[in-house]
């Protein structure tokens, strides 16, 4: 199962490259007003499909049982939605004096505002053997993103409600009636969401490549890639240090969940959210680039670190067992 999931993620990363390349070759198909009519099919139908699919696949029973780890969830929520965006904001104050493309820097700020995914962080945590489960409401993102958007807050809220909240709730309701069938057949929820997400990415970059005024230099891209790698490694180390202190109260398995869930960002939620919050923005694709880079980087770094973290966790758990007094 893990092998299939890893292969799906590898194909998805290839799909991102192909979607951007396709938009470069023929942008007229996916631009607003083009044959695909993304202002309707993407902004509403595609986004709603992703969250209806999420509602169908979300196991509420496991989610409820995971909420007993109050301290763990509180730490992850505060780190992800308070410390992370604040730290990125401070970093951007320094980077603003550099020649890095300003829209890529804005995109880096939106990355900091994204919640952890219900995919890569959970999969990597499972691969090590740690605890999992974190719930982040999409509405919390508006706290950080709406001020940079040209779309009125009421419009953002109403579209979020209709394309994110409502489909998610409907998906959960439908799941209750077909739960046995879903567990028996195991539909390819991940593949469906990934396919729809690629369509969103394709249409986003169609708008970019159809605009001759938008230019992206390689120097900025290389620097953003280096910054993203540095952020992920630094924050993983920081969460490891915090969660392994003597008075932290976290188990080794909790530390694994903290490291992955606090530092990983959701592409599946992020791209549709950016599409809503920055609707019609001519630089939307550039704002999306850091998140598109962050996603494969977090998978690659996480995969490389899994064996080391697993060895550390096993050794710590053995040490705890040996120090327990015998009765």
Coordinates of N, CA, C and O in Angstrom, one line a residue, residues 159-227:
X159 N -17.8 31.9 -1.4 CA -17.3 30.9 -2.3 C -16.7 29.7 -1.5 O -16.8 28.5 -1.9
X160 N -16.0 30.1 -0.4 CA -15.4 29.0 0.4 C -16.5 28.1 1.0 O -16.3 26.9 1.0
X161 N -17.5 28.7 1.4 CA -18.6 27.9 2.0 C -19.2 27.0 1.0 O -19.5 25.8 1.3
X162 N -19.5 27.5 -0.2 CA -20.2 26.8 -1.2 C -19.3 25.7 -1.9 O -19.8 24.6 -2.3
X163 N -18.0 26.0 -2.0 CA -17.1 25.0 -2.8 C -16.2 24.2 -1.9 O -15.6 23.2 -2.3
X164 N -16.1 24.6 -0.6 CA -15.3 23.8 0.3 C -16.1 23.1 1.5 O -16.1 21.9 1.6
X165 N -16.8 24.0 2.2 CA -17.5 23.5 3.4 C -18.7 22.6 3.0 O -18.8 21.4 3.5
X166 N -19.6 23.1 2.1 CA -20.8 22.3 1.7 C -20.4 21.0 1.1 O -20.9 19.9 1.5
X167 N -19.5 20.9 0.1 CA -19.1 19.6 -0.5 C -18.5 18.6 0.5 O -18.8 17.4 0.5
X168 N -17.7 19.2 1.5 CA -17.1 18.4 2.5 C -18.2 17.7 3.4 O -18.1 16.5 3.7
X169 N -19.2 18.5 3.8 CA -20.3 18.0 4.6 C -21.1 17.0 3.9 O -21.4 15.9 4.4
X170 N -21.4 17.3 2.6 CA -22.2 16.4 1.8 C -21.5 15.0 1.6 O -22.0 13.9 1.7
X171 N -20.1 15.1 1.4 CA -19.3 13.9 1.3 C -19.4 13.1 2.6 O -19.4 11.8 2.5
X172 N -19.3 13.7 3.7 CA -19.4 13.0 5.0 C -20.8 12.4 5.2 O -20.8 11.2 5.7
X173 N -21.8 13.1 4.8 CA -23.2 12.5 4.9 C -23.3 11.3 4.0 O -23.8 10.2 4.4
X174 N -22.9 11.4 2.7 CA -22.9 10.3 1.8 C -22.1 9.1 2.3 O -22.5 7.9 2.2
X175 N -21.0 9.4 2.9 CA -20.1 8.3 3.4 C -20.8 7.5 4.5 O -20.6 6.3 4.6
X176 N -21.6 8.1 5.3 CA -22.4 7.4 6.4 C -23.3 6.3 5.8 O -23.5 5.3 6.4
X177 N -23.8 6.5 4.6 CA -24.7 5.6 4.0 C -24.0 4.5 3.1 O -24.6 3.5 2.9
X178 N -22.8 4.8 2.6 CA -22.1 3.9 1.8 C -20.8 3.4 2.4 O -19.9 3.0 1.7
X179 N -20.7 3.6 3.7 CA -19.4 3.3 4.4 C -18.9 1.9 4.1 O -17.7 1.7 3.8
X180 N -19.8 0.9 4.2 CA -19.4 -0.5 4.0 C -18.9 -0.7 2.6 O -17.9 -1.4 2.4
X181 N -19.6 -0.1 1.6 CA -19.2 -0.2 0.2 C -17.8 0.4 0.0 O -16.9 -0.1 -0.7
X182 N -17.6 1.6 0.6 CA -16.3 2.3 0.4 C -15.2 1.5 1.0 O -14.1 1.4 0.4
X183 N -15.4 0.9 2.2 CA -14.3 0.1 2.8 C -14.0 -1.2 2.1 O -12.9 -1.7 2.1
X184 N -15.1 -1.7 1.4 CA -14.9 -2.9 0.7 C -14.2 -2.7 -0.7 O -13.3 -3.4 -1.1
X185 N -14.7 -1.6 -1.4 CA -14.1 -1.4 -2.8 C -12.9 -0.5 -2.7 O -12.1 -0.6 -3.7
X186 N -12.7 0.3 -1.7 CA -11.6 1.2 -1.6 C -11.3 2.0 -2.9 O -10.4 1.8 -3.6
X187 N -12.3 3.0 -3.2 CA -12.1 3.8 -4.4 C -10.8 4.6 -4.4 O -10.3 4.9 -3.3
X188 N -10.3 4.9 -5.6 CA -9.0 5.7 -5.6 C -9.2 7.2 -5.4 O -9.1 8.0 -6.3
X189 N -9.5 7.5 -4.1 CA -9.8 8.9 -3.8 C -8.6 9.8 -4.1 O -8.7 10.9 -4.6
X190 N -7.4 9.3 -3.8 CA -6.2 10.1 -4.0 C -6.0 10.4 -5.5 O -5.6 11.5 -5.8
X191 N -6.2 9.4 -6.3 CA -6.0 9.6 -7.8 C -7.0 10.6 -8.3 O -6.6 11.5 -9.2
X192 N -8.2 10.6 -7.8 CA -9.3 11.5 -8.3 C -8.9 12.9 -7.9 O -8.9 13.9 -8.8
X193 N -8.5 13.2 -6.7 CA -8.1 14.5 -6.2 C -6.9 15.0 -7.0 O -6.9 16.2 -7.3
X194 N -5.9 14.1 -7.2 CA -4.7 14.5 -7.9 C -5.0 15.0 -9.3 O -4.5 15.9 -9.8
X195 N -5.9 14.2 -10.0 CA -6.2 14.5 -11.4 C -6.9 15.9 -11.5 O -6.6 16.7 -12.4
X196 N -7.9 16.1 -10.6 CA -8.6 17.4 -10.6 C -7.6 18.5 -10.3 O -7.7 19.6 -10.9
X197 N -6.7 18.3 -9.3 CA -5.7 19.3 -8.9 C -4.8 19.7 -10.1 O -4.5 20.8 -10.3
X198 N -4.5 18.7 -10.9 CA -3.6 19.0 -12.1 C -4.3 19.9 -13.1 O -3.7 20.7 -13.7
X199 N -5.7 19.7 -13.2 CA -6.4 20.6 -14.1 C -6.4 22.0 -13.6 O -6.3 23.0 -14.4
X200 N -6.5 22.2 -12.2 CA -6.5 23.5 -11.6 C -5.1 24.1 -11.9 O -5.0 25.3 -12.3
X201 N -4.0 23.4 -11.7 CA -2.7 23.9 -11.9 C -2.5 24.3 -13.4 O -1.9 25.3 -13.7
X202 N -3.0 23.4 -14.3 CA -2.9 23.7 -15.7 C -3.6 25.0 -16.1 O -2.9 25.9 -16.8
X203 N -4.8 25.2 -15.7 CA -5.5 26.5 -16.0 C -4.9 27.7 -15.4 O -4.9 28.8 -16.0
X204 N -4.3 27.5 -14.2 CA -3.6 28.6 -13.5 C -2.5 29.1 -14.3 O -2.3 30.4 -14.5
X205 N -1.7 28.2 -14.9 CA -0.5 28.6 -15.6 C -0.9 29.0 -17.1 O -0.1 29.7 -17.7
X206 N -2.0 28.6 -17.5 CA -2.5 29.1 -18.9 C -2.7 30.6 -18.8 O -2.3 31.3 -19.8
X207 N -3.2 31.1 -17.7 CA -3.4 32.5 -17.6 C -2.0 33.2 -17.6 O -1.9 34.3 -18.1
X208 N -1.0 32.6 -17.0 CA 0.3 33.2 -16.9 C 1.0 33.3 -18.3 O 1.4 34.3 -18.7
X209 N 1.0 32.2 -19.0 CA 1.7 32.1 -20.2 C 0.9 32.9 -21.3 O 1.5 33.1 -22.4
X210 N -0.3 33.2 -21.1 CA -1.0 34.0 -22.1 C -0.8 35.5 -21.9 O -1.2 36.3 -22.7
X211 N -0.2 35.8 -20.8 CA 0.1 37.2 -20.4 C 1.6 37.5 -20.7 O 2.5 37.1 -20.0
X212 N 2.0 38.2 -21.8 CA 3.4 38.5 -22.1 C 4.1 39.4 -21.2 O 5.3 39.5 -21.2
X213 N 3.4 40.1 -20.3 CA 4.0 41.0 -19.3 C 4.6 40.3 -18.1 O 5.4 40.9 -17.4
X214 N 4.2 39.0 -17.9 CA 4.7 38.3 -16.8 C 6.0 37.6 -17.1 O 6.1 36.8 -18.1
X215 N 7.1 37.8 -16.3 CA 8.4 37.2 -16.6 C 8.9 36.6 -15.3 O 8.8 37.3 -14.2
X216 N 9.5 35.4 -15.4 CA 10.0 34.8 -14.2 C 11.5 34.4 -14.4 O 11.8 33.6 -15.3
X217 N 12.4 35.0 -13.6 CA 13.8 34.7 -13.9 C 14.3 33.5 -13.1 O 13.7 33.2 -12.0
X218 N 15.2 32.8 -13.6 CA 15.7 31.5 -13.0 C 16.4 31.8 -11.7 O 16.4 31.0 -10.8
X219 N 17.1 32.9 -11.6 CA 17.8 33.3 -10.3 C 16.8 33.3 -9.1 O 17.1 32.7 -8.1
X220 N 15.6 33.9 -9.3 CA 14.6 33.9 -8.3 C 14.2 32.5 -7.9 O 14.0 32.2 -6.8
X221 N 13.9 31.7 -9.0 CA 13.5 30.3 -8.7 C 14.5 29.5 -7.9 O 14.1 28.8 -7.0
X222 N 15.8 29.6 -8.3 CA 16.8 28.9 -7.6 C 16.9 29.3 -6.2 O 17.0 28.4 -5.2
X223 N 16.8 30.6 -5.9 CA 16.9 31.1 -4.5 C 15.7 30.6 -3.7 O 15.8 30.2 -2.6
X224 N 14.5 30.7 -4.3 CA 13.3 30.2 -3.6 C 13.4 28.7 -3.3 O 13.0 28.3 -2.2
X225 N 13.9 27.9 -4.2 CA 14.1 26.5 -3.9 C 15.1 26.3 -2.7 O 14.8 25.5 -1.8
X226 N 16.2 27.0 -2.7 CA 17.1 27.0 -1.6 C 16.5 27.4 -0.3 O 16.7 26.8 0.8
X227 N 15.7 28.5 -0.3 CA 15.1 29.0 0.9 C 14.1 28.0 1.4 O 14.0 27.7 2.6

